[in-house]
Every structure is written in C-alpha cells, then in structure tokens.
PDB file of C-alpha atoms in Angstrom:
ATOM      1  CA  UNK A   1      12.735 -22.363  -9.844  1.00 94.00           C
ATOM      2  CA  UNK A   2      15.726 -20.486  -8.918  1.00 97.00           C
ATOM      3  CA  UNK A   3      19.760 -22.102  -9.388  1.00 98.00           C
ATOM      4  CA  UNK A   4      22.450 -20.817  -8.235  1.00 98.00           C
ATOM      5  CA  UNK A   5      26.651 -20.487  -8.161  1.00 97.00           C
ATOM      6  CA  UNK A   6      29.121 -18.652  -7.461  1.00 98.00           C
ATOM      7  CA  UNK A   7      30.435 -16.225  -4.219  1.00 98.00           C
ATOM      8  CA  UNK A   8      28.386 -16.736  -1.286  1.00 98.00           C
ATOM      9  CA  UNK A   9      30.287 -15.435   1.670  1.00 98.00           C
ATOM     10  CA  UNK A  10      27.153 -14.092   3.130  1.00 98.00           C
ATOM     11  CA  UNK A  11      25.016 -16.646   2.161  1.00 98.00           C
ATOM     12  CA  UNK A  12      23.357 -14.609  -0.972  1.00 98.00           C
ATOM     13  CA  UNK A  13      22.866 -17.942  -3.028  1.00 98.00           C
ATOM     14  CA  UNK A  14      20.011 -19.295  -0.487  1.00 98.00           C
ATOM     15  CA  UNK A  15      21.393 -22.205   0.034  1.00 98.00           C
ATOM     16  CA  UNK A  16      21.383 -23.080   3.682  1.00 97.00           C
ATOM     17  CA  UNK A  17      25.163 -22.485   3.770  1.00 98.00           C
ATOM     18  CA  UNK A  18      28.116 -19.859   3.358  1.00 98.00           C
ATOM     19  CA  UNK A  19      30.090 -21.997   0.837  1.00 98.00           C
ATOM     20  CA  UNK A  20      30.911 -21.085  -2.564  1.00 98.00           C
ATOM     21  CA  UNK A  21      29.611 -22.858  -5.379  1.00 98.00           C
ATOM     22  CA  UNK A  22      31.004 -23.534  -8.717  1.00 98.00           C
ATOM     23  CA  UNK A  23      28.416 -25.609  -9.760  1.00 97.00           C
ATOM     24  CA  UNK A  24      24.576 -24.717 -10.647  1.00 98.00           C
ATOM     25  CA  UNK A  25      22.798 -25.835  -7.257  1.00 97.00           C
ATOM     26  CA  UNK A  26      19.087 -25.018  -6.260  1.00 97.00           C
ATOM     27  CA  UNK A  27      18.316 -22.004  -4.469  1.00 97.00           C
ATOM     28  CA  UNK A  28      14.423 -21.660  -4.634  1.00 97.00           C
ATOM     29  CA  UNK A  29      11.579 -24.008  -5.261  1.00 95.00           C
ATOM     30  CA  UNK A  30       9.078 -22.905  -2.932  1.00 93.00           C
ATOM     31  CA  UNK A  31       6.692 -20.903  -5.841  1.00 94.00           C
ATOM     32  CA  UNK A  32       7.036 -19.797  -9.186  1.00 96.00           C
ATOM     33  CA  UNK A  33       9.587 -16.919  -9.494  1.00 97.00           C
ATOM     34  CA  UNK A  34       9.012 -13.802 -12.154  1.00 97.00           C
ATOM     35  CA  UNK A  35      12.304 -11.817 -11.114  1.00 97.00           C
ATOM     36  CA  UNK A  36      14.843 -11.612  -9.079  1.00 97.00           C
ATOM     37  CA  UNK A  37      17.575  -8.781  -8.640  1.00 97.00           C
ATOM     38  CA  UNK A  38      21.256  -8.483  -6.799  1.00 97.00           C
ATOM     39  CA  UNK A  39      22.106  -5.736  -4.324  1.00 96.00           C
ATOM     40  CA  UNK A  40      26.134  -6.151  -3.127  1.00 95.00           C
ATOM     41  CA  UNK A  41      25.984  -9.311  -1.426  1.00 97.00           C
ATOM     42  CA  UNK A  42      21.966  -9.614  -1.096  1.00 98.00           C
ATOM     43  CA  UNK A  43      19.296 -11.489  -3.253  1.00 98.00           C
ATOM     44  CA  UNK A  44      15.598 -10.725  -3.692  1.00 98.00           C
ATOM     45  CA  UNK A  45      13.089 -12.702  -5.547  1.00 98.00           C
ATOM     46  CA  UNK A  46       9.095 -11.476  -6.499  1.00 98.00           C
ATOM     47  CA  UNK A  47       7.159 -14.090  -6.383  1.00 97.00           C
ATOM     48  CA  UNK A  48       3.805 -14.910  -8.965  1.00 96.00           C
ATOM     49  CA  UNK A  49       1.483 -14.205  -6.001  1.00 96.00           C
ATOM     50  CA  UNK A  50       3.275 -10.745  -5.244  1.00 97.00           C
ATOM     51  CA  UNK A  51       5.250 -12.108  -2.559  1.00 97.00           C
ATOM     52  CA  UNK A  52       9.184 -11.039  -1.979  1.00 98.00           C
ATOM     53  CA  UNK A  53      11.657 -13.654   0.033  1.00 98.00           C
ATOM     54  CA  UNK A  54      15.325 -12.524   0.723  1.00 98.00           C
ATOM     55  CA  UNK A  55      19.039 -13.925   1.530  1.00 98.00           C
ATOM     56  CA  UNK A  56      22.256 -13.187   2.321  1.00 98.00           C
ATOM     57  CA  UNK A  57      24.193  -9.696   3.763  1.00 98.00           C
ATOM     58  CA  UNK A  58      21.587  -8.168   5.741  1.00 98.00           C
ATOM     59  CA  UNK A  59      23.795  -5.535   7.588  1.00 97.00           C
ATOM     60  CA  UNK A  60      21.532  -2.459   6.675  1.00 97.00           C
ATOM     61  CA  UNK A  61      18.578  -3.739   6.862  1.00 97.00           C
ATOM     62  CA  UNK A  62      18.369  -4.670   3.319  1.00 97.00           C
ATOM     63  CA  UNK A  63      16.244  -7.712   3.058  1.00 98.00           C
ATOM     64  CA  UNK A  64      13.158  -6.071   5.324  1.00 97.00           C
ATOM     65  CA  UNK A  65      12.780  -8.564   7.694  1.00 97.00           C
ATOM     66  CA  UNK A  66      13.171  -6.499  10.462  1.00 96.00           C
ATOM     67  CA  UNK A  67      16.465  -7.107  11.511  1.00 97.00           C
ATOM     68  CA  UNK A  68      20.430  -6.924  10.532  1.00 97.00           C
ATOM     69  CA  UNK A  69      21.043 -10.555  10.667  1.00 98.00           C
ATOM     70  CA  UNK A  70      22.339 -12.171   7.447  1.00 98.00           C
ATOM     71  CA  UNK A  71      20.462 -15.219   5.853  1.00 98.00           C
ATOM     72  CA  UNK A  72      21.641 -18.134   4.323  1.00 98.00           C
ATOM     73  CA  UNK A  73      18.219 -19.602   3.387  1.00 98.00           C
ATOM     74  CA  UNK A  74      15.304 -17.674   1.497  1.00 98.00           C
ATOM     75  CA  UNK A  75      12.947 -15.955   4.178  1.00 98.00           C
ATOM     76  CA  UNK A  76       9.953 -14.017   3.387  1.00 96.00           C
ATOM     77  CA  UNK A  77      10.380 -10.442   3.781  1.00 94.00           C
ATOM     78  CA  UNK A  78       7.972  -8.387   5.895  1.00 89.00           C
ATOM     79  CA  UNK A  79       5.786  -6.225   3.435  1.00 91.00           C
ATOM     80  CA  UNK A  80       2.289  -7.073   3.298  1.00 86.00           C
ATOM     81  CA  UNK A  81       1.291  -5.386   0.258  1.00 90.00           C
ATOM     82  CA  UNK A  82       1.130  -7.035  -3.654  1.00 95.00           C
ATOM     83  CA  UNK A  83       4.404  -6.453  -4.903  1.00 97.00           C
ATOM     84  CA  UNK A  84       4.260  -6.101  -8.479  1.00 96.00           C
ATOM     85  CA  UNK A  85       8.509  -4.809  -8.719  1.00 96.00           C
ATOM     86  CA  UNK A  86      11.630  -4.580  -6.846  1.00 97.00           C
ATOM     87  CA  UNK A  87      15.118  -3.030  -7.201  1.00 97.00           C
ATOM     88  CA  UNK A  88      18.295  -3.014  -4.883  1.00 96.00           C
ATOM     89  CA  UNK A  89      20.665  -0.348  -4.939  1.00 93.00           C
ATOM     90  CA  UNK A  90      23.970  -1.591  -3.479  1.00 93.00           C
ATOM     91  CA  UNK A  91      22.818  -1.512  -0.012  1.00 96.00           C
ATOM     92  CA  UNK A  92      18.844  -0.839  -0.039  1.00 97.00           C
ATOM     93  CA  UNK A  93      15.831  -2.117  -1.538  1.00 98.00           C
ATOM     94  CA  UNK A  94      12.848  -0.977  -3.192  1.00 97.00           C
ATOM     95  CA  UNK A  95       9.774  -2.202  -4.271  1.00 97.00           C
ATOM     96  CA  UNK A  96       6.864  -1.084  -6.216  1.00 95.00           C
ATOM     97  CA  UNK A  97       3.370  -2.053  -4.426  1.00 95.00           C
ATOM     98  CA  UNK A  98       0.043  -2.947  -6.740  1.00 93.00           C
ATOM     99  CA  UNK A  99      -1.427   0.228  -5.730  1.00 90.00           C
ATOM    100  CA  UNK A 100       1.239   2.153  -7.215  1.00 91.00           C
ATOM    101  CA  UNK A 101       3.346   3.298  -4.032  1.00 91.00           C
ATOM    102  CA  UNK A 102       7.132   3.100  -3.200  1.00 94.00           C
ATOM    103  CA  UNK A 103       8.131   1.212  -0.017  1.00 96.00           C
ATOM    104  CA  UNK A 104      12.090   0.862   1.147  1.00 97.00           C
ATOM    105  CA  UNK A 105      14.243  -0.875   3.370  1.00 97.00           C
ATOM    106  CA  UNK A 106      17.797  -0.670   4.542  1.00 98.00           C
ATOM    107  CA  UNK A 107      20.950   2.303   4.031  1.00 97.00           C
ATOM    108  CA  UNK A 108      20.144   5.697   4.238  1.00 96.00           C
ATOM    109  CA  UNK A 109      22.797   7.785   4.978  1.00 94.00           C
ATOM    110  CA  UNK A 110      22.329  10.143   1.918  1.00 93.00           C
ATOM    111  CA  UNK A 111      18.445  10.314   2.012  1.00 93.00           C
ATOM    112  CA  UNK A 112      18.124   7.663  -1.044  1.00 95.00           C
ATOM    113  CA  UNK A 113      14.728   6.183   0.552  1.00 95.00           C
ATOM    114  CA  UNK A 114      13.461   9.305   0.182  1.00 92.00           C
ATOM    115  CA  UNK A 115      11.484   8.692   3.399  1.00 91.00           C
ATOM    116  CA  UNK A 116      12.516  12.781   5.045  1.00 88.00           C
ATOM    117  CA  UNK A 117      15.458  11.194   7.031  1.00 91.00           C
ATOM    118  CA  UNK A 118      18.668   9.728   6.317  1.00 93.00           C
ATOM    119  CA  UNK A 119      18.259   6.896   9.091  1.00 95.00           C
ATOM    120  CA  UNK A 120      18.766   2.887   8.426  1.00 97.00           C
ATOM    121  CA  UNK A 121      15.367   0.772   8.163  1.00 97.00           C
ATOM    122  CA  UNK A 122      15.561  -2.457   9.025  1.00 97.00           C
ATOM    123  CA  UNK A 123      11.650  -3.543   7.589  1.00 97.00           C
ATOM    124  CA  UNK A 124       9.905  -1.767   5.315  1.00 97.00           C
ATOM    125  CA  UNK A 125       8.413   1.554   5.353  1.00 95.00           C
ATOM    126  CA  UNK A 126       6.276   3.311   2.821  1.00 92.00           C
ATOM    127  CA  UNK A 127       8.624   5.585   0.311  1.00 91.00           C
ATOM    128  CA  UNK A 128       6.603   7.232  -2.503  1.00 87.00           C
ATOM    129  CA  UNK A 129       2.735   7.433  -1.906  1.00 78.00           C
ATOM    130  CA  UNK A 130       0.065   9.991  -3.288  1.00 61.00           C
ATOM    131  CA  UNK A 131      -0.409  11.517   0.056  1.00 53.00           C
ATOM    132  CA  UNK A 132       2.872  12.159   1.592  1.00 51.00           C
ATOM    133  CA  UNK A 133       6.117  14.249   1.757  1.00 49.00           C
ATOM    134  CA  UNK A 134       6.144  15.193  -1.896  1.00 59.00           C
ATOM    135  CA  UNK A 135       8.025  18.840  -2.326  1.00 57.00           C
ATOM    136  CA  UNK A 136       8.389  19.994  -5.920  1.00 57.00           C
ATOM    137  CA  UNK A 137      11.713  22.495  -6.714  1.00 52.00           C
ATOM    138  CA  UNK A 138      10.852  25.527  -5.354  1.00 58.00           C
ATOM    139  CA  UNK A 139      10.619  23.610  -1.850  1.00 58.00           C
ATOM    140  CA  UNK A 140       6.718  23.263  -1.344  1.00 61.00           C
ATOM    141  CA  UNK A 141       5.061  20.405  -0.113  1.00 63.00           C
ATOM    142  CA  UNK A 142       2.645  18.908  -2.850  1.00 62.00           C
ATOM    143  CA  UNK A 143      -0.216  16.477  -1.911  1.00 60.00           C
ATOM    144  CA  UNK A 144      -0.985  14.114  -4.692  1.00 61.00           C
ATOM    145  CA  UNK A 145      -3.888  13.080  -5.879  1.00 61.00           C
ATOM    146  CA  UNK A 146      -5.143   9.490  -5.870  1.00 65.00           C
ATOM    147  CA  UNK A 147      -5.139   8.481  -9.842  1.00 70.00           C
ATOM    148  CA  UNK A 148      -4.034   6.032 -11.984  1.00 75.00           C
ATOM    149  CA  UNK A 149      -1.662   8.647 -13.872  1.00 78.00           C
ATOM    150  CA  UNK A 150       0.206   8.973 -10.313  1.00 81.00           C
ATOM    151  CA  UNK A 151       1.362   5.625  -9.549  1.00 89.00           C
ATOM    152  CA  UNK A 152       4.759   4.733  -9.823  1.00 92.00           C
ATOM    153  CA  UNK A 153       6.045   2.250 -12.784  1.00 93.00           C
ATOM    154  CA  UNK A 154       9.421   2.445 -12.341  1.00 95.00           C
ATOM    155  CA  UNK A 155      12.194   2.575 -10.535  1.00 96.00           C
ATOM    156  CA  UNK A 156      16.342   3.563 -10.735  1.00 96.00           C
ATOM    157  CA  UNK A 157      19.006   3.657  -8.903  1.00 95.00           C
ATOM    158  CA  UNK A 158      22.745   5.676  -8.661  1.00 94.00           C
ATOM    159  CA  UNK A 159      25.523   5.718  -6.520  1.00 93.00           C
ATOM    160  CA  UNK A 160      22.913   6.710  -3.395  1.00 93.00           C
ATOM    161  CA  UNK A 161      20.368   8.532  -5.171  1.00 95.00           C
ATOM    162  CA  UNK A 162      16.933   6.942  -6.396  1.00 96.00           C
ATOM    163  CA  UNK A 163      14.952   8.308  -9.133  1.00 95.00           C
ATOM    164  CA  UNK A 164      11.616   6.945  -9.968  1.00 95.00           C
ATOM    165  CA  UNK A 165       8.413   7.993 -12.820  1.00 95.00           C
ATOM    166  CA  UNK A 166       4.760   8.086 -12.462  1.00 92.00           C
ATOM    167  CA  UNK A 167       2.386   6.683 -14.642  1.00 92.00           C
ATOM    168  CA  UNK A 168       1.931  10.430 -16.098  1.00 91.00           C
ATOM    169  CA  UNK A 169       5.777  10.730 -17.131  1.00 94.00           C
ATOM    170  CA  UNK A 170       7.086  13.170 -14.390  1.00 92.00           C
ATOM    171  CA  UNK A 171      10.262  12.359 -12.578  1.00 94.00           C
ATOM    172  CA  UNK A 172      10.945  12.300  -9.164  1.00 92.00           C
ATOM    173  CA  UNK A 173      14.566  11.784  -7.188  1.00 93.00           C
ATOM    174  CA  UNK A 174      15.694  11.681  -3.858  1.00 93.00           C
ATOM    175  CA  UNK A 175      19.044  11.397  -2.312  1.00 94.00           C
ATOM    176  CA  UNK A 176      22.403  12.411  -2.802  1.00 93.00           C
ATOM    177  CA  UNK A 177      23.437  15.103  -5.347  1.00 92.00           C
ATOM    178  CA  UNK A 178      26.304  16.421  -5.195  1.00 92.00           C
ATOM    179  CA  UNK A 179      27.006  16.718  -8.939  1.00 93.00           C
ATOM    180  CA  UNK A 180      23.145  17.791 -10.219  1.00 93.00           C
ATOM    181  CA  UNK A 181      22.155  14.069 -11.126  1.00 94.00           C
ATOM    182  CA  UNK A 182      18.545  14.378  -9.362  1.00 93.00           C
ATOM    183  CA  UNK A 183      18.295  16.781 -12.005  1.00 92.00           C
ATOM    184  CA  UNK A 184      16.404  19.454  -9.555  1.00 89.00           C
ATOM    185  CA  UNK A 185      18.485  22.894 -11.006  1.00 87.00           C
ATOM    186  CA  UNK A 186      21.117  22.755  -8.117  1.00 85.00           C
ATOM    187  CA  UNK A 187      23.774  21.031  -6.154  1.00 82.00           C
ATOM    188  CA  UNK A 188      22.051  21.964  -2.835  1.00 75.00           C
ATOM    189  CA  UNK A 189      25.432  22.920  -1.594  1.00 56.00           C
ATOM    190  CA  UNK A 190      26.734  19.159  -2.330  1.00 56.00           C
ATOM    191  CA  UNK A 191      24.608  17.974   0.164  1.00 65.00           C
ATOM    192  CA  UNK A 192      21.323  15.450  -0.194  1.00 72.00           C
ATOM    193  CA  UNK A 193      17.492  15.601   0.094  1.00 75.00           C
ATOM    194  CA  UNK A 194      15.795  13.403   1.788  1.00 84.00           C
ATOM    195  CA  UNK A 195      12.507  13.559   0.599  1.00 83.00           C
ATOM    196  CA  UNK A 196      11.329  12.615  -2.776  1.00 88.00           C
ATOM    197  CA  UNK A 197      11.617  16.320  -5.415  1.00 88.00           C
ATOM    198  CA  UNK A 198       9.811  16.725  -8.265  1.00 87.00           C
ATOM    199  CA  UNK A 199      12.784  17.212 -11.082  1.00 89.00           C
ATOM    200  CA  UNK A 200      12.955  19.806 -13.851  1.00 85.00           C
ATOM    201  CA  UNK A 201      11.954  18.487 -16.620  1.00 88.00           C
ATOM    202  CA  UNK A 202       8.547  19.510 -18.766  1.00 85.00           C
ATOM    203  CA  UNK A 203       8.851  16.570 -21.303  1.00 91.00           C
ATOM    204  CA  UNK A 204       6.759  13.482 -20.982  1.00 95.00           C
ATOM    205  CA  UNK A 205       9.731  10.970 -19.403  1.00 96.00           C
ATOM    206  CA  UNK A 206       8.591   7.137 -20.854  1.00 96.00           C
ATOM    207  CA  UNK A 207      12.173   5.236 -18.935  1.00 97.00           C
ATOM    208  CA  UNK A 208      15.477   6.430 -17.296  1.00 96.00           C
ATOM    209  CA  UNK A 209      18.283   5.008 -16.096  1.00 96.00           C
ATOM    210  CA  UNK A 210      21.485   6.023 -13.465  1.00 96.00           C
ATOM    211  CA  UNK A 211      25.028   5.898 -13.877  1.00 94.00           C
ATOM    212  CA  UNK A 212      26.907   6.201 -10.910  1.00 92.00           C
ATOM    213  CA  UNK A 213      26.245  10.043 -10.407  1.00 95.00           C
ATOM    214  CA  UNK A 214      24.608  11.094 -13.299  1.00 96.00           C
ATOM    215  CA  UNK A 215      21.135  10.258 -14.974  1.00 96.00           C
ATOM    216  CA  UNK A 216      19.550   9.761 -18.429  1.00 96.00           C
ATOM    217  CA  UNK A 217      15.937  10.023 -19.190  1.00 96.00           C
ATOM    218  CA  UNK A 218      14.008   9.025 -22.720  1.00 97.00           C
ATOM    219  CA  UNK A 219      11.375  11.343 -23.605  1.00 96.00           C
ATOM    220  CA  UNK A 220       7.692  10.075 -25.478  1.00 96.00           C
ATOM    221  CA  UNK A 221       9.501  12.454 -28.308  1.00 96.00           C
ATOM    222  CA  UNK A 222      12.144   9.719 -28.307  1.00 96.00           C
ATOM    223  CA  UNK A 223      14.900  12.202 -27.156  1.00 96.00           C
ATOM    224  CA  UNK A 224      17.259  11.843 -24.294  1.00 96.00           C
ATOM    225  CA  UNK A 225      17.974  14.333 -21.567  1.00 95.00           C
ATOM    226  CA  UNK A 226      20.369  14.306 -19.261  1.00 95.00           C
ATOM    227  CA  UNK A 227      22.202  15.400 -15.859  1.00 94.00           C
ATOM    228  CA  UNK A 228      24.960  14.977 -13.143  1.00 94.00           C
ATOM    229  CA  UNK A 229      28.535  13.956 -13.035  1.00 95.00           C
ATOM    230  CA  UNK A 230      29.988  14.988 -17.107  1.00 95.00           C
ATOM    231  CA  UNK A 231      33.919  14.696 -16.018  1.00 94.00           C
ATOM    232  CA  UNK A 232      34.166  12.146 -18.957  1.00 95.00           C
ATOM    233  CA  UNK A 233      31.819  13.813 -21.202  1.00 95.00           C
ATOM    234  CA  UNK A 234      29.564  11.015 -20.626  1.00 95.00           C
ATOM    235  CA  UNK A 235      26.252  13.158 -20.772  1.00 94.00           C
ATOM    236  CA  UNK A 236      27.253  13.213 -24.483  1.00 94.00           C
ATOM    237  CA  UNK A 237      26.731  17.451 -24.664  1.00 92.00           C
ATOM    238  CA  UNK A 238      29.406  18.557 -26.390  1.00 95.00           C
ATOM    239  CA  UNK A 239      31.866  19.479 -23.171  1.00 95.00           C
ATOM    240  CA  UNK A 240      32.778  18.213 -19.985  1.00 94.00           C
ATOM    241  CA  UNK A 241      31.024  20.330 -17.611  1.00 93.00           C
ATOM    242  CA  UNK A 242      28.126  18.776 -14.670  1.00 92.00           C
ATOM    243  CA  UNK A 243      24.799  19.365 -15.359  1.00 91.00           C
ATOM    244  CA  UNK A 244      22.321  19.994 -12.669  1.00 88.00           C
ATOM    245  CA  UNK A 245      19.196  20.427 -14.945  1.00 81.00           C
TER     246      UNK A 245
END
C-alpha cells in the first residue's frame, strides 16, 4: 500500500483532493506497489504486475495519459508494455520496458527524451530501442542489434539531460549539454541533441548518476569518471575547469 502527507497543491498525494496533509493518509491500495518515484509536483508508482498509475501536475504531459490535465486520484497511465522501472526528471518520465527499451512522456524542450525532437508528449512514445535513431560521436546513425547485452538497465537524469546504460556497459545521453555533461567530446556549440549519442567512454560503465549539469560514471574496474559543469571543482580533478569527455 501506498501513504501519504505533505504538499499537495496539484493533487500529487492521490488522494481525491488538493488539500495538504500533515498526517499519514492512504494514497494507493489498488495492487501491491514495488516503487514509486517524485517528479516536481507528480507521482508515479510500478506496480507487481508491471503496471504504472500516476497523479498530480500533469502540465507537460508527465503522467502519459494522454493529456495535460492534472490528477488528484491515481489513474493508470497509457503504456501497454511490462514495465519493469521508472524515473521522473523534474518534468518528464521514463520508464524501462521488460524487453529492454526506453519509452518517455512529457517536457522536451532540450531534447532530454531523446526521441529526435524537442516537442512535449503527452502519452508515451518509445525512447531507446535496438532499432532506432541511435548516432554514435562522430554523427552516424547505428542500428542495434537485438541482444540481451543491449537492453537498457538503467536510467539517470540531470538538469534536462538523460543518460542511460545497456546491459553491455556503454553509455548513452541525450539532451542538453551545454557544459560537456553527456560526456560526447564537445559542447555542440551549447546547444542540445535530441537523439540518444553514444558517449566517449571505452571502460565497462556498471552505474552512473547526474548532478545538475555534470555526470559521474563507476567503471567494472571500480573507478569513477567524470564530466560537465566543474565551476566548484565538483568533478573532483584537481581544477575547476568543465569537462566534456
């Protein structure tokens, strides 16, 4: 079961109202829950049967139900695939299907759905797959092969920018980068990609995670890489200059 307090201005407790609570107060009952995650004002759950419901701020399209309406009560998103994991970035989601494959919903105005547009979806629409829109750095498209080793396990997300890795350890981004955090060996002129690019990096990548512009990724060596936005010296190389590689 799923409980709930706090802000809920836009009804992301699931409730069936808009008031605050300050008081634990069921949410969900309907199945057995294994996760649930927090974009801004949005709330997704995954349920045991693969199934993802949805409430609250819907503006952008981030619950994929096919509209912008916000929800006060859990509704079942739109995605017929087995979901097996889902993320929200502040104002998008994204899931990871059974088969492997990235699907995404909602903002898009720097290319983070990696879907080779930067327009809003409002339901779901298929991200990351084996057959489609792949380019690697030096800007060719790549066609993946159906395998295990290609599926997608996991999945990250910056201020705008997604990063994801395959079963096989390689690392792939989309989105913006105007500081080198997709970690592709450029800025691209401080503009964004909007399809999903193979990043530079030879070592077998086992997790990763995103600050808000820069990115860190643990190798199967056990050591860490990383890229982006240094102004801090939080990349932890010795100076304070951005990395794009």
């Amino acid at each position: 079961e799923v409980w709930a307090r706090g802000f809920n201005e836009y009804g992301q407790l699931g409730i069936g109202n808009n008031d605050d609570q300050n008081k634990w107060i069921k949410s969900f009952t309907r199945e057995k829950v294994i996760n649930i995650v927090c974009g801004r004002y949005n709330t997704m759950i995954l349920t045991e049967k693969g199934e993802v419901w949805a409430t609250g701020r819907n503006y952008y399209g981030q619950l994929g139900i096919g509209n912008n309406v916000d929800q006060n009560k859990w509704v079942k998103s739109k995605i017929k695939e087995k979901v097996i994991d889902i993320v929200c970035g502040a104002l998008y989601t994204m899931i990871i299907t059974e088969k492997g494959e990235v699907w995404a919903t909602g903002d898009n105005d720097k290319g983070q759905l990696g879907i080779g547009n930067n327009k809003r979806q409002y339901a779901w629409i298929k991200s990351f797959t084996q057959a489609s829109g792949l380019i690697d750095v030096d800007g060719k498209e790549i066609l993946y092969t159906k395998c295990e080793e290609n599926k997608v396990i996991n999945i990250v997300y910056g201020n705008d920018y997604t990063m994801i890795i395959t079963k096989k350890g390689e690392v792939w981004a989309t989105g913006d980068n105007k500081y080198g955090q997709l970690g592709i060996g450029n800025n691209e002129d401080h503009t964004s990609y909007y399809k999903w690019v193979k990043c530079k990096i030879k070592e077998k990548v086992i997790d990763i995670v995103c600050g808000g512009c820069y990115t860190m990724v643990l190798t199967e060596k056990g050591e860490v890489w990383a890229t982006g936005l240094n102004g801090c010296g939080q990349l932890g190389i010795g100076n304070n200059e951005d990395q794009n590689i």
